[in-house]
Amino acid sequence: MKSFVNYLYKNQDLFYKVFLFLLTTFLIVYLFPKGGKFKYEIPKGKPWQYENLYAPFDFAILKTPEEISAEKNKINKTHIPYYDYNADVAEGVKAALEQEFTELFPDTLSRQETTKLRNFVNKTANDIYENGLLQEIVPLNPNQLIYLRKGNEATEVAYQNVLKQTGLRDYLNKRIDQGGLQLFREELVGLFFDTVKPNVSYNETLTKNDLESKYNQISYTRGSVERGTIIVAKGEVVEGDKLQILNSLKAEYESQVWSKANYYWVVLGYGMLVFLALLMLMLFIRKYRYDIFQNNIKVTFVFFNVLLMVLLTTLIIKFNVQYVYVVPLCILPLTIKGFFDSRLGLFTHVITVLLLGFIVPDSYEYMFLQIIAGIVTILTVSELYKRANLFITVGQITLVYILSYFAFTIIQEGSIYEVEPETFLMFLLGGLATLFVQPLIYAYEKVFGLISDMSLLELSDTNSALLKELSDKAPGTFHHSLNVANLAEAASNEIGANSMLARVGALYHDIGKMKNPTFFTENQTTSVNSHDELSPRESADIIIEHVINGIEIAKKRNLPDRVIDFIRTHHGTTTVYYFLQKEKEVNENVDPDDFRYPGPMPFSKETAILMMCDSVEAASKSIKEPNARLIDEFVEKIINKQMEEGQFLNADITFMDIQQVKKVLKRKLKNIYHLRIEYPE
């Protein structure tokens, strides 16, 4: 049992990766829709490339969206809306008219005139409320029929027969003229306007329910295909009815109700394909990015981003598949490249697109667009910390999407008139969403403890608190760090390493010297040397301690691990040569390991470059009368000694790279010392 526990403990990194791999596979398969996958790509407007296709079962032929839309428009044109008639309002108005009439007209009128006026008012009120008075909001066609509901009965009435409140004055004037009551026009019009109220209102709920009921009666199919019937022959052009029958077969196939056994087989198939795709990604990381493979946090970061893109896409597809291009999939290669490198970013992007190809419609078109956009992202984006570069890249991504979609559409439709402008809007929204990559990278840095070029740019500011403190406490070391940073940046650019990372690492590599600044030559301003009163062993311990002190300071100030790596490795496992030789003068049996830095040795191009630049820059101060030949020999001697000691064995740097670094250092040192060509006398 104990041996098994020890085995688990020793291999915990491997077990974690296996767990992460299986968990990601499970979650992706869980997110995928579980249904049959139609095994043919339908080549619209092109010859059928497969063998003759026969109907595998009976299925109905679906109507096209255009046909469904035409039927709905026909229903809309013939649909009769519902209006409610309020009888209580009509009776109340008639009673109010009777009362107002008595108060309005005086007793001085003759009985004949009074009777004529009363009859006019009663008849006009009855005529107005025969079909009701409507406060019109949305006018209809005058000949449009409506249902007028009086209680539980609904009768068909022409819309023009319902009096509108806006036409009440004209209606009253016409009736007054017909009745010969012009002398009482003002009183009668005022009477009706003060008393009459609308009693007909539009019943939106009932109208809408009736319309939906008619929509539901629409048949979405036209005819059927029996099992065994030939659908399309090899070489036959797929268009018209053939195209619609194929689309109907695909829809029927993918929407079938699967039995439990079928369901498990589908899940197994998805699981195997997702397993293989993620396995390729894991093997790529292990073979070509072993430093990332060894870091569980970095591996988790890569798989988390793949899972995030799958999650976003599946959610959008479930909401509305037309918005699938709104998902900013190019954020994936941008973030991976921002933290690692372009090759891993592109490979991860391609694997993710292959996974999404299982669930998106028009999978070939989707994968082509996304892979091309990912390649453009990798090729064009550089120095992501510069905002202008990000906007330019987003513009190029959007343009590639639009051009690719336009090309696919004219190939499939044979005309530019079938291009849908709404899709261009989707591409534009997806491009704008890609701008979210900067705050996302910031969040990733905090969650996963990684570092991007944007953070490196902030750290390279010499006005930062830590570098200001270094310049105050150890000005000579600060000046030395600036020189090393310039050398490291130039050398990194020469061999294609991360120049920003190398520069930042160089700026902070000697911050440990702040603890005992006067024990380092560059900070000694007087002829008094602090080492004069110490033994060589004690002096060596103080010199070596600046690495440990630097790591402690860096961790307290929350510097990223990638920057702390430069502090750890800038001396590798070399010895404090000066004090080792002094000790040998009095003790021949001295152990060199007592004067050796703890390491580790550099394990990347950038840390190896820093070791070379740091040693060369520091030792160059000892050249009393520098000239071109001395500098060349000096650089060769120092770097060759580091190579002989095997300091670069763990770094991913070639002999050619080292030769290029030597050339840069020689050229830069000659510029620093302002050396001129020696002309013959």
XYZ file of C-alpha atoms in Angstrom:
681
model
C 0.000 0.000 0.000
C 2.785 2.356 0.909
C 4.603 1.671 -2.367
C 1.372 2.359 -4.291
C 0.947 5.701 -2.491
C 4.563 6.570 -3.284
C 3.929 5.661 -6.912
C 0.903 7.952 -7.024
C 2.856 10.759 -5.398
C 5.775 10.457 -7.810
C 3.472 10.435 -10.840
C 0.927 12.990 -9.666
C 1.687 15.323 -12.592
C 0.945 12.557 -15.087
C -2.259 11.548 -13.310
C -3.405 15.167 -13.267
C -2.874 15.472 -17.033
C -4.804 12.254 -17.650
C -7.633 13.521 -15.427
C -7.646 16.913 -17.193
C -7.653 15.212 -20.599
C -10.555 12.887 -19.747
C -12.546 15.648 -18.020
C -12.228 17.954 -21.047
C -13.250 15.125 -23.379
C -16.299 14.344 -21.223
C -17.404 17.988 -21.012
C -17.066 18.575 -24.756
C -19.039 15.429 -25.589
C -21.641 16.456 -23.003
C -22.036 19.844 -24.706
C -22.433 18.359 -28.172
C -25.998 17.767 -29.455
C -26.769 14.045 -29.361
C -28.318 13.146 -32.682
C -27.525 11.453 -35.936
C -25.061 13.146 -38.249
C -26.018 13.185 -41.932
C -23.069 11.589 -43.684
C -23.314 13.523 -46.952
C -22.408 17.091 -47.771
C -25.173 18.533 -49.958
C -23.463 20.294 -52.922
C -26.010 22.944 -53.858
C -25.954 23.660 -57.601
C -23.237 21.045 -58.216
C -23.227 17.406 -59.400
C -23.839 14.685 -56.788
C -20.409 13.076 -56.273
C -21.564 10.058 -54.278
C -23.228 6.855 -55.413
C -26.958 6.790 -56.174
C -28.863 7.727 -53.017
C -32.033 5.823 -52.086
C -34.463 6.796 -49.340
C -33.482 4.818 -46.201
C -37.001 5.267 -44.753
C -40.304 7.027 -45.434
C -40.110 10.775 -44.913
C -42.030 13.930 -45.745
C -40.748 16.618 -48.109
C -40.386 19.894 -46.247
C -41.526 23.137 -47.770
C -38.896 25.775 -48.360
C -38.719 28.824 -46.058
C -39.920 30.906 -49.004
C -43.019 28.750 -49.395
C -43.794 28.939 -45.673
C -43.301 32.709 -45.736
C -45.642 33.066 -48.744
C -48.379 31.112 -46.954
C -48.019 33.258 -43.840
C -48.248 36.423 -45.949
C -51.422 35.096 -47.550
C -52.908 34.448 -44.108
C -51.935 37.945 -42.983
C -53.685 39.516 -45.971
C -56.941 37.595 -45.476
C -56.954 37.558 -41.696
C -59.895 39.333 -40.014
C -59.038 41.238 -36.812
C -61.270 41.294 -33.727
C -62.809 44.427 -32.164
C -64.843 44.608 -28.931
C -68.151 46.532 -28.758
C -68.979 47.979 -25.298
C -72.791 48.236 -25.006
C -72.631 49.836 -21.541
C -70.801 52.867 -22.924
C -73.413 53.259 -25.675
C -76.339 53.150 -23.216
C -74.580 55.556 -20.863
C -73.963 58.051 -23.669
C -77.615 57.914 -24.798
C -78.828 58.610 -21.252
C -76.347 61.473 -20.890
C -77.530 62.969 -24.218
C -81.136 62.988 -22.982
C -80.153 64.815 -19.816
C -77.879 67.305 -21.564
C -80.559 67.980 -24.211
C -83.048 69.131 -21.572
C -80.512 71.528 -20.052
C -79.213 72.826 -23.386
C -82.375 73.791 -25.257
C -84.700 76.421 -23.573
C -88.468 76.199 -23.075
C -89.001 79.143 -25.465
C -88.697 76.750 -28.432
C -91.936 75.537 -29.910
C -93.055 71.983 -29.193
C -92.599 71.092 -32.854
C -88.957 72.325 -32.908
C -88.210 70.598 -29.600
C -89.620 67.319 -30.850
C -87.669 67.568 -34.118
C -84.410 68.247 -32.271
C -85.054 65.425 -29.776
C -85.774 62.961 -32.562
C -82.586 64.068 -34.377
C -80.438 63.544 -31.282
C -81.915 60.096 -30.519
C -81.690 58.836 -34.110
C -78.125 60.161 -34.565
C -77.038 58.532 -31.300
C -78.576 55.211 -32.368
C -76.883 55.417 -35.791
C -73.494 56.271 -34.235
C -73.655 53.322 -31.850
C -75.191 50.862 -34.298
C -71.645 49.647 -35.131
C -69.954 51.736 -32.474
C -67.461 54.604 -32.309
C -63.766 53.766 -32.632
C -60.756 55.769 -31.535
C -58.601 54.734 -34.484
C -54.911 53.938 -33.805
C -53.832 51.897 -36.835
C -56.064 52.569 -39.889
C -57.125 49.612 -42.000
C -58.302 49.343 -45.567
C -61.889 50.712 -45.682
C -63.085 47.510 -47.386
C -61.359 45.329 -44.752
C -63.756 43.103 -42.835
C -63.530 42.984 -39.048
C -65.174 40.877 -36.381
C -67.235 43.083 -34.063
C -67.853 41.271 -30.759
C -71.071 42.214 -28.947
C -71.196 40.048 -25.878
C -70.607 36.441 -26.946
C -71.505 37.059 -30.584
C -69.120 38.247 -33.299
C -70.427 39.611 -36.580
C -68.544 40.551 -39.719
C -68.631 44.293 -40.381
C -66.886 46.392 -43.005
C -64.263 48.549 -41.350
C -65.635 51.635 -43.108
C -69.023 51.147 -41.405
C -67.544 51.729 -37.960
C -67.522 55.455 -37.242
C -64.094 56.843 -36.331
C -63.729 59.524 -33.682
C -61.688 61.664 -36.081
C -64.627 61.688 -38.554
C -67.300 62.525 -35.977
C -67.515 66.283 -36.813
C -67.965 65.684 -40.549
C -70.563 63.009 -39.811
C -72.565 65.370 -37.531
C -72.427 68.288 -39.985
C -73.708 66.039 -42.767
C -76.629 64.812 -40.608
C -77.484 68.368 -39.520
C -77.570 69.527 -43.143
C -79.776 66.594 -44.116
C -82.185 67.378 -41.232
C -82.381 71.092 -42.013
C -81.150 72.068 -38.559
C -78.407 74.489 -39.596
C -79.693 77.106 -37.082
C -78.835 74.735 -34.224
C -75.538 73.432 -35.668
C -73.284 74.847 -32.947
C -75.466 73.573 -30.088
C -75.896 70.099 -31.590
C -72.176 69.644 -32.428
C -71.211 70.797 -28.933
C -73.775 68.478 -27.363
C -72.384 65.390 -29.116
C -68.729 66.312 -28.653
C -69.229 66.820 -24.905
C -71.105 63.556 -24.436
C -70.139 60.943 -27.008
C -67.382 58.424 -26.073
C -65.642 55.666 -28.108
C -67.012 52.199 -27.330
C -65.139 50.034 -29.864
C -61.589 48.835 -29.137
C -59.092 46.556 -30.875
C -58.750 43.129 -29.214
C -55.056 42.423 -29.768
C -54.952 39.209 -27.726
C -57.819 37.512 -29.504
C -56.587 38.662 -32.918
C -53.085 37.369 -32.217
C -54.344 34.031 -30.904
C -56.531 33.575 -33.951
C -53.578 34.395 -36.229
C -51.343 31.904 -34.387
C -54.042 29.280 -34.677
C -54.074 29.736 -38.439
C -50.287 29.633 -38.544
C -50.390 26.318 -36.704
C -52.686 24.914 -39.352
C -50.041 25.486 -42.011
C -48.599 22.247 -43.312
C -44.825 22.415 -43.361
C -44.576 19.489 -45.735
C -45.671 18.835 -49.320
C -45.768 15.232 -50.357
C -43.583 12.371 -49.172
C -40.878 9.967 -50.310
C -41.258 6.228 -49.777
C -38.435 4.011 -48.604
C -36.281 2.698 -51.444
C -37.156 5.525 -53.833
C -34.127 6.950 -55.631
C -33.508 10.500 -54.436
C -30.541 11.565 -56.542
C -28.308 9.757 -59.007
C -24.555 10.082 -59.228
C -23.596 13.065 -61.382
C -27.056 14.626 -61.188
C -27.046 18.363 -60.422
C -28.442 19.104 -56.964
C -30.954 21.912 -57.363
C -34.677 22.648 -57.194
C -36.803 19.784 -55.848
C -33.775 17.479 -55.558
C -32.115 19.944 -53.225
C -35.238 20.311 -51.090
C -35.736 16.535 -50.861
C -32.111 16.098 -49.750
C -32.501 18.836 -47.137
C -35.706 17.150 -45.956
C -33.902 13.807 -45.628
C -31.084 15.469 -43.683
C -33.499 17.219 -41.309
C -35.485 14.012 -40.765
C -32.325 11.993 -40.171
C -30.896 14.422 -37.629
C -34.198 14.893 -35.784
C -35.088 11.237 -35.359
C -35.935 10.030 -31.877
C -33.038 7.772 -30.989
C -33.382 4.748 -28.827
C -31.170 4.337 -25.778
C -28.882 1.977 -27.680
C -28.568 4.427 -30.594
C -27.895 7.246 -28.158
C -25.021 5.389 -26.521
C -23.475 4.575 -29.886
C -23.643 8.233 -30.935
C -22.043 9.320 -27.654
C -19.332 6.682 -28.102
C -18.597 7.954 -31.600
C -18.373 11.553 -30.452
C -16.210 10.502 -27.523
C -13.724 8.696 -29.762
C -13.402 11.619 -32.173
C -13.009 14.218 -29.409
C -10.546 11.902 -27.648
C -8.392 11.647 -30.790
C -8.477 15.394 -31.457
C -7.446 16.308 -27.901
C -4.853 13.525 -27.892
C -3.208 15.111 -30.934
C -3.095 18.423 -29.088
C -1.588 16.818 -25.991
C 1.029 14.923 -28.037
C 1.956 18.097 -29.898
C 2.513 19.936 -26.615
C 4.563 17.035 -25.228
C 6.773 16.716 -28.312
C 7.294 20.333 -29.352
C 6.504 22.346 -26.202
C 7.825 20.118 -23.440
C 8.331 23.046 -21.057
C 4.581 23.742 -21.314
C 3.774 20.033 -20.939
C 5.706 19.918 -17.665
C 3.688 22.836 -16.264
C 0.207 21.673 -15.264
C -1.104 25.232 -15.029
C -0.128 25.948 -18.636
C -1.645 22.692 -19.899
C -4.839 23.493 -17.965
C -4.872 26.952 -19.538
C -4.705 25.535 -23.090
C -7.463 22.960 -22.509
C -9.631 25.506 -20.696
C -9.527 27.820 -23.722
C -10.525 24.989 -26.059
C -13.432 24.096 -23.769
C -14.483 27.750 -23.490
C -14.730 28.173 -27.274
C -16.750 24.949 -27.590
C -19.068 26.089 -24.781
C -19.683 29.531 -26.340
C -20.349 28.055 -29.780
C -22.780 25.387 -28.539
C -24.694 27.992 -26.520
C -25.014 30.240 -29.571
C -26.127 27.305 -31.751
C -28.838 26.388 -29.237
C -29.987 30.021 -29.110
C -29.875 30.767 -32.838
C -27.596 29.018 -35.286
C -27.541 32.109 -37.548
C -25.356 33.870 -34.954
C -22.606 31.220 -35.036
C -20.082 33.651 -36.570
C -20.607 36.128 -33.738
C -18.493 33.848 -31.519
C -15.001 35.460 -31.557
C -13.128 32.215 -32.205
C -9.944 34.097 -33.179
C -9.547 35.083 -29.533
C -8.187 31.547 -29.039
C -5.025 31.862 -31.220
C -4.562 35.436 -29.978
C -4.478 34.412 -26.309
C -2.344 31.304 -26.885
C 0.137 33.337 -28.921
C 0.080 36.115 -26.328
C 1.186 33.735 -23.594
C 3.169 31.130 -25.541
C 3.909 31.188 -29.281
C 2.336 31.256 -32.733
C 2.788 27.584 -33.572
C 0.927 26.349 -30.510
C -1.736 29.027 -31.034
C -2.445 27.897 -34.605
C -2.395 24.179 -33.754
C -4.823 24.691 -30.855
C -7.078 26.792 -33.070
C -7.192 24.136 -35.802
C -8.003 21.358 -33.303
C -10.829 23.477 -31.839
C -12.268 24.231 -35.291
C -12.195 20.510 -36.132
C -14.167 19.786 -32.952
C -16.745 22.468 -33.763
C -17.114 21.081 -37.286
C -19.196 18.244 -35.781
C -22.000 20.537 -34.633
C -22.173 23.565 -36.954
C -24.185 23.661 -40.189
C -22.211 23.846 -43.447
C -19.234 22.447 -41.594
C -16.794 22.653 -44.517
C -17.558 26.327 -45.101
C -17.347 27.040 -41.354
C -14.015 25.244 -40.920
C -12.507 26.893 -44.009
C -13.483 30.375 -42.809
C -12.292 29.806 -39.247
C -8.971 28.182 -40.166
C -8.161 30.906 -42.698
C -9.090 33.563 -40.115
C -6.873 31.825 -37.540
C -3.927 31.763 -39.957
C -4.418 35.469 -40.700
C -4.526 36.142 -36.945
C -1.243 34.336 -36.351
C 0.509 35.896 -39.358
C -0.603 39.491 -38.818
C -0.724 40.052 -35.077
C 2.539 41.225 -33.603
C 3.240 43.138 -30.424
C -0.281 42.640 -29.090
C 0.365 45.242 -26.394
C 0.130 47.935 -29.089
C -3.544 48.835 -29.447
C -3.216 49.868 -33.102
C -1.901 46.395 -34.009
C -4.910 44.725 -32.408
C -7.374 46.943 -34.302
C -5.549 46.270 -37.575
C -5.622 42.522 -36.931
C -9.343 42.588 -36.099
C -10.002 44.508 -39.317
C -8.049 41.943 -41.337
C -9.888 39.043 -39.670
C -13.267 40.618 -40.458
C -12.227 41.271 -44.067
C -11.127 37.646 -44.519
C -14.460 36.420 -43.139
C -16.405 38.664 -45.521
C -14.356 37.766 -48.608
C -14.508 34.028 -47.863
C -18.263 34.098 -47.249
C -18.793 36.136 -50.426
C -16.767 33.591 -52.432
C -18.671 30.619 -50.998
C -22.020 32.273 -51.703
C -21.341 33.047 -55.364
C -19.951 29.510 -55.852
C -23.062 27.929 -54.315
C -25.688 30.314 -55.692
C -24.026 31.411 -58.936
C -25.113 34.993 -58.245
C -24.160 37.891 -55.991
C -27.827 38.676 -55.373
C -28.133 35.791 -52.903
C -25.548 37.336 -50.555
C -27.175 38.123 -47.205
C -26.059 41.494 -45.747
C -27.089 40.298 -42.264
C -24.217 37.784 -42.333
C -21.743 40.628 -42.888
C -23.131 42.202 -39.715
C -22.447 38.928 -37.856
C -18.838 39.005 -39.031
C -18.508 42.611 -37.904
C -19.924 41.795 -34.462
C -17.552 38.822 -34.193
C -14.624 41.077 -35.089
C -15.629 43.651 -32.473
C -15.980 40.883 -29.885
C -12.375 39.882 -30.651
C -11.275 43.194 -29.106
C -12.275 41.657 -25.771
C -8.996 39.723 -25.920
C -7.086 42.395 -23.970
C -9.232 42.354 -20.788
C -9.454 38.565 -21.158
C -5.653 38.256 -21.184
C -5.486 40.431 -18.065
C -7.991 38.137 -16.328
C -6.031 35.046 -17.401
C -2.846 36.519 -15.946
C -4.515 36.888 -12.561
C -6.237 33.486 -12.596
C -3.465 31.326 -14.075
C -0.420 33.322 -12.965
C 0.870 33.677 -16.546
C 2.485 36.699 -18.158
C 1.859 38.315 -21.537
C 3.683 40.928 -23.587
C 1.305 43.593 -22.252
C 2.441 42.897 -18.687
C 6.051 42.766 -19.836
C 5.643 46.228 -21.327
C 4.418 47.515 -17.964
C 7.335 45.835 -16.169
C 9.845 47.368 -18.604
C 8.975 50.862 -17.375
C 12.085 52.107 -15.551
C 9.899 54.436 -13.497
C 8.312 51.470 -11.716
C 8.689 51.440 -7.933
C 11.079 48.471 -7.813
C 13.451 49.770 -10.498
C 13.414 53.226 -8.906
C 14.387 51.639 -5.619
C 17.199 49.775 -7.392
C 18.480 53.011 -8.954
C 18.448 54.716 -5.526
C 20.108 51.928 -3.519
C 22.406 50.489 -6.181
C 22.854 53.035 -9.005
C 25.786 51.166 -10.530
C 23.787 47.944 -10.673
C 20.859 49.808 -12.213
C 23.109 51.232 -14.944
C 24.601 47.780 -15.505
C 21.073 46.291 -15.808
C 20.104 48.897 -18.409
C 23.162 48.060 -20.505
C 22.479 44.327 -20.209
C 18.824 44.918 -21.159
C 19.873 46.731 -24.353
C 22.328 43.969 -25.247
C 19.815 41.183 -24.488
C 17.081 42.867 -26.522
C 19.350 43.268 -29.552
C 20.588 39.674 -29.298
C 17.035 38.324 -28.948
C 15.891 40.179 -32.034
C 18.815 38.699 -33.943
C 17.922 35.054 -33.227
C 14.126 35.368 -33.037
C 13.732 35.069 -29.261
C 11.250 37.050 -27.157
C 13.031 40.390 -26.986
C 10.520 41.961 -24.589
C 10.879 39.085 -22.131
C 14.681 39.187 -22.371
C 14.724 42.940 -21.737
C 12.470 42.719 -18.684
C 14.445 39.786 -17.296
C 17.662 41.782 -17.718
C 16.224 44.829 -15.925
C 15.338 42.786 -12.836
C 18.025 40.096 -12.797
C 20.251 41.860 -10.233
C 17.653 43.334 -7.851
C 19.120 41.144 -5.095
C 22.160 43.460 -4.981
C 20.006 46.095 -3.250
C 20.536 44.253 0.045
C 24.329 44.694 0.097
C 25.061 47.159 -2.735
C 28.579 48.204 -1.633
C 29.872 44.625 -1.905
C 29.540 44.871 -5.697
C 32.172 46.780 -7.663
C 29.788 48.821 -9.800
C 28.310 50.449 -6.662
C 31.622 51.317 -4.952
C 32.240 55.071 -5.218
C 35.364 55.231 -3.026
C 38.657 53.353 -2.934
C 37.445 51.381 0.099
C 36.484 47.828 -0.827
C 34.039 46.100 1.525
C 35.632 42.729 0.777
C 39.043 43.716 2.138
C 38.064 42.718 5.675
C 36.414 39.426 4.652
C 37.792 36.032 3.725
C 37.332 34.871 0.116
C 34.750 32.334 1.286
C 32.696 34.990 3.101
C 32.923 37.332 0.146
C 31.795 34.573 -2.211
C 28.817 33.809 0.034
C 27.687 37.455 -0.102
C 28.079 37.549 -3.887
C 26.154 34.293 -4.306
C 23.413 35.469 -1.930
C 22.341 38.227 -4.316
C 20.577 35.542 -6.374
C 18.628 34.237 -3.352
C 17.911 37.791 -2.181
C 16.697 38.721 -5.657
C 14.251 35.796 -5.724
C 12.870 36.791 -2.298
C 12.451 40.433 -3.311
C 10.810 39.444 -6.604
C 8.278 37.194 -4.859
C 7.434 39.888 -2.302
C 6.857 42.366 -5.140
C 4.716 39.799 -7.047
C 6.944 39.601 -10.099
C 5.853 36.844 -12.531
C 7.642 33.484 -12.411
C 8.947 33.959 -15.953
C 10.829 37.054 -14.764
C 12.029 35.352 -11.576
C 13.506 32.615 -13.797
C 16.036 35.170 -15.067
C 17.125 35.936 -11.503
C 17.549 32.222 -10.763
C 19.516 31.363 -13.885
C 21.602 34.391 -14.842
C 24.705 32.856 -13.241
C 23.680 29.242 -13.790
C 26.021 26.905 -11.886
C 29.181 28.896 -12.544
C 31.654 29.784 -9.791
C 32.606 33.120 -8.260
C 35.893 32.859 -10.127
C 37.772 35.802 -8.572
C 37.301 34.713 -4.963
C 37.833 31.056 -5.852
C 41.274 31.950 -7.181
C 42.021 34.040 -4.084
C 41.108 31.090 -1.878
C 43.361 28.798 -3.919
C 46.294 31.070 -3.148
C 46.055 30.068 0.528
C 44.337 26.696 0.238
C 45.083 24.434 -2.707
C 42.512 21.836 -1.628
C 39.557 24.196 -1.863
C 36.271 22.684 -3.058
C 34.988 24.685 -6.089
C 31.405 23.797 -5.144
C 31.715 26.076 -2.121
C 32.081 28.984 -4.552
C 29.408 27.848 -7.014
C 26.064 29.520 -7.689
C 23.080 27.298 -6.830
C 21.606 27.398 -10.338
C 19.630 26.187 -12.159
C 21.267 26.588 -15.538
C 19.426 28.609 -18.213
C 16.558 26.632 -19.753
C 15.346 28.943 -22.527
C 16.818 31.084 -25.272
C 16.060 34.250 -23.334
C 17.709 33.135 -20.073
C 20.766 31.867 -21.999
C 21.047 35.224 -23.775
C 20.893 37.026 -20.441
C 23.739 34.913 -19.013
C 25.939 35.765 -21.993
C 25.077 39.483 -21.996
C 25.425 39.822 -18.213
C 28.868 38.203 -18.109
C 30.184 40.097 -21.109
C 28.886 43.495 -19.996
C 30.185 43.114 -16.417
C 33.605 41.865 -17.465
C 33.973 44.458 -20.229
C 34.611 47.096 -17.548
C 37.963 45.422 -16.866
C 39.310 46.208 -20.344
C 41.633 49.158 -19.796
C 42.418 50.087 -23.399
C 39.692 48.472 -25.507
C 40.080 47.945 -29.221
C 38.245 45.846 -31.790
C 40.573 42.866 -31.548
C 40.530 42.790 -27.741
C 36.726 42.969 -27.628
C 36.367 40.132 -30.163
C 38.750 37.924 -28.189
C 37.133 38.932 -24.916
C 33.579 37.999 -26.026
C 34.773 34.704 -27.511
C 36.649 33.796 -24.349
C 33.775 34.443 -21.933
C 31.035 32.727 -23.934
C 33.228 29.779 -24.932
C 34.020 29.224 -21.254
C 30.296 29.121 -20.441
C 29.774 26.611 -23.245
C 32.629 24.432 -21.989
C 31.012 24.368 -18.560
C 27.769 23.153 -20.168
C 25.708 26.124 -19.044
C 23.534 26.080 -22.179
C 22.778 22.363 -22.327
C 19.231 22.815 -20.982
C 18.450 25.846 -23.145
C 16.732 25.602 -26.510
C 19.562 27.441 -28.247
C 21.756 26.265 -31.137
C 25.417 26.850 -31.930
C 24.302 29.105 -34.768
C 22.220 31.158 -32.335
C 25.205 31.528 -30.006
C 27.397 32.692 -32.904
C 24.788 35.300 -33.809
C 24.654 36.486 -30.193
C 28.448 36.817 -30.169
C 28.323 39.022 -33.279
C 25.711 41.271 -31.735
C 27.666 41.621 -28.475
C 30.901 42.429 -30.308
C 29.184 45.053 -32.432
C 27.357 46.628 -29.494
C 30.433 46.773 -27.263
C 32.414 48.457 -30.016
C 29.646 51.045 -30.293
C 29.616 51.545 -26.524
C 33.364 52.196 -26.448
C 33.167 54.391 -29.591
C 35.909 52.407 -31.331
C 37.035 53.606 -34.755
C 38.712 51.756 -37.559
C 42.506 51.718 -37.078
C 43.943 53.309 -40.215
C 47.492 52.337 -41.298
C 50.204 54.972 -40.857
